[in-house]
Short mmCIF file of C-alpha atoms in Angstrom, two decimals:
data_model
loop_
_atom_site.label_atom_id
_atom_site.label_comp_id
_atom_site.label_asym_id
_atom_site.label_seq_id
_atom_site.Cartn_x
_atom_site.Cartn_y
_atom_site.Cartn_z
CA MET Z 1 140.60 -273.42 126.66
CA ALA Z 2 140.48 -271.46 129.79
CA ARG Z 3 137.29 -269.73 130.80
CA THR Z 4 137.62 -265.94 130.92
CA LYS Z 5 135.43 -263.56 132.78
CA THR Z 6 134.76 -259.96 132.02
CA GLY Z 7 135.95 -258.35 135.39
CA PHE Z 8 138.81 -256.17 133.92
CA VAL Z 9 137.07 -255.26 130.81
CA ARG Z 10 133.75 -254.51 132.36
CA ARG Z 11 135.21 -252.38 135.07
CA ARG Z 12 137.20 -250.33 132.58
CA ARG Z 13 133.99 -249.81 130.43
CA HIS Z 14 132.01 -248.82 133.60
CA LYS Z 15 134.67 -246.46 134.77
CA LYS Z 16 134.70 -244.82 131.25
CA VAL Z 17 131.04 -244.35 131.20
CA LEU Z 18 130.81 -243.01 134.76
CA LYS Z 19 133.68 -240.60 134.05
CA LEU Z 20 131.72 -239.20 131.02
CA THR Z 21 128.64 -238.61 133.08
CA LYS Z 22 130.35 -237.02 136.04
CA GLY Z 23 128.44 -234.09 137.19
CA GLN Z 24 125.02 -235.13 135.95
CA TRP Z 25 122.05 -235.09 138.41
CA GLY Z 26 121.24 -237.95 140.60
CA THR Z 27 121.82 -241.60 139.67
CA ARG Z 28 122.88 -240.56 136.10
CA SER Z 29 126.33 -240.17 137.51
CA LYS Z 30 126.17 -243.13 140.09
CA LEU Z 31 124.47 -246.22 138.50
CA PHE Z 32 125.93 -247.72 135.34
CA LYS Z 33 122.78 -248.42 133.51
CA ARG Z 34 121.32 -244.84 134.11
CA ALA Z 35 124.69 -243.36 133.42
CA ASN Z 36 125.08 -245.26 130.12
CA GLU Z 37 121.56 -243.97 128.98
CA ALA Z 38 122.52 -240.55 129.95
CA MET Z 39 125.86 -240.75 128.11
CA MET Z 40 124.31 -242.08 124.85
CA ARG Z 41 121.82 -239.33 124.83
CA SER Z 42 124.39 -236.63 125.63
CA LEU Z 43 126.65 -237.88 122.81
CA TRP Z 44 123.66 -237.87 120.39
CA TYR Z 45 122.76 -234.34 121.42
CA ALA Z 46 126.37 -233.14 120.93
CA TYR Z 47 126.40 -234.76 117.41
CA ARG Z 48 123.00 -233.14 116.53
CA ASP Z 49 123.75 -229.87 118.03
CA ARG Z 50 127.12 -229.55 116.26
CA ARG Z 51 125.14 -229.22 112.98
CA GLN Z 52 122.36 -227.12 114.49
CA ARG Z 53 124.92 -224.54 115.55
CA ARG Z 54 125.93 -223.96 111.98
CA ARG Z 55 122.40 -223.42 110.94
CA GLN Z 56 121.75 -220.99 113.90
CA LEU Z 57 124.76 -219.10 113.11
CA ARG Z 58 123.72 -218.73 109.50
CA ARG Z 59 120.34 -217.52 110.58
CA LEU Z 60 122.04 -214.94 112.87
CA TRP Z 61 124.29 -213.59 110.10
CA ILE Z 62 121.42 -213.21 107.72
CA GLN Z 63 119.45 -211.33 110.38
CA ARG Z 64 122.45 -208.99 110.97
CA ILE Z 65 122.99 -208.48 107.28
CA ASN Z 66 119.26 -207.77 106.67
CA ALA Z 67 119.16 -205.18 109.50
CA ALA Z 68 122.22 -203.33 108.21
CA ALA Z 69 121.11 -203.53 104.56
CA ARG Z 70 117.77 -202.15 105.55
CA MET Z 71 119.42 -199.26 107.32
CA ASN Z 72 121.04 -198.44 103.97
CA GLY Z 73 117.76 -198.70 102.07
CA MET Z 74 117.88 -202.22 100.77
CA LYS Z 75 116.27 -205.51 101.43
CA TYR Z 76 118.44 -208.53 102.18
CA SER Z 77 117.33 -210.41 99.09
CA GLN Z 78 118.11 -207.60 96.78
CA PHE Z 79 121.41 -206.96 98.51
CA ILE Z 80 122.58 -210.59 98.06
CA HIS Z 81 121.40 -210.66 94.40
CA GLY Z 82 123.17 -207.33 93.69
CA LEU Z 83 126.43 -208.69 95.21
CA LYS Z 84 126.09 -211.85 92.94
CA LEU Z 85 125.73 -209.68 89.95
CA ALA Z 86 128.69 -207.48 90.93
CA GLY Z 87 130.80 -210.53 91.38
CA VAL Z 88 131.40 -209.87 94.99
CA GLU Z 89 132.33 -213.15 96.72
CA LEU Z 90 132.04 -212.22 100.51
CA ASP Z 91 130.33 -215.00 102.61
CA ARG Z 92 127.67 -214.10 104.98
CA LYS Z 93 129.94 -214.47 108.05
CA SER Z 94 132.23 -211.87 106.78
CA LEU Z 95 129.30 -209.52 105.69
CA ALA Z 96 127.84 -209.79 109.07
CA HIS Z 97 131.04 -209.01 110.76
CA LEU Z 98 131.37 -205.82 108.49
CA ALA Z 99 127.69 -204.93 109.22
CA ILE Z 100 128.48 -204.84 112.89
CA HIS Z 101 132.02 -203.69 113.39
CA ASP Z 102 132.74 -201.60 110.14
CA VAL Z 103 129.60 -199.84 109.17
CA ASP Z 104 131.30 -197.43 106.60
CA THR Z 105 132.77 -200.38 104.65
CA PHE Z 106 129.37 -202.16 104.77
CA SER Z 107 127.65 -199.19 103.43
CA LYS Z 108 130.24 -199.15 100.48
CA VAL Z 109 129.37 -202.76 99.79
CA VAL Z 110 125.72 -201.90 99.71
CA SER Z 111 126.35 -199.12 97.14
CA VAL Z 112 128.27 -201.56 94.93
CA ALA Z 113 125.28 -203.97 95.15
CA LYS Z 114 122.80 -201.06 94.41
CA GLN Z 115 124.95 -200.01 91.35
CA SER Z 116 124.98 -203.66 90.00
CA LEU Z 117 121.16 -203.87 90.16
CA GLN Z 118 120.60 -200.67 88.05
#
């Protein structure tokens, strides 16, 4: 069987890695070994941070809902509990949107939660 060398395959792999690290600082975009390390780390950060983005957005929504609920005389936990008792199935993202962009509607939702608690 004929001997094969990795010239074409290796060059294609190196070019792919160097293309992914284009724009990085120093040798991270020039030397294959450093570029490969940088690429592996950046792909791991991207994977991790896609999950962290969801957590951070949920925290932001909760802070916004809490601030708006307190302006209407309720705590966040009481507000969410009242919504569950009232059978209102709005998620936190839409509640936060209402709290910022449509204050009148949010205050009506708060009154529904208050009524269900009494």
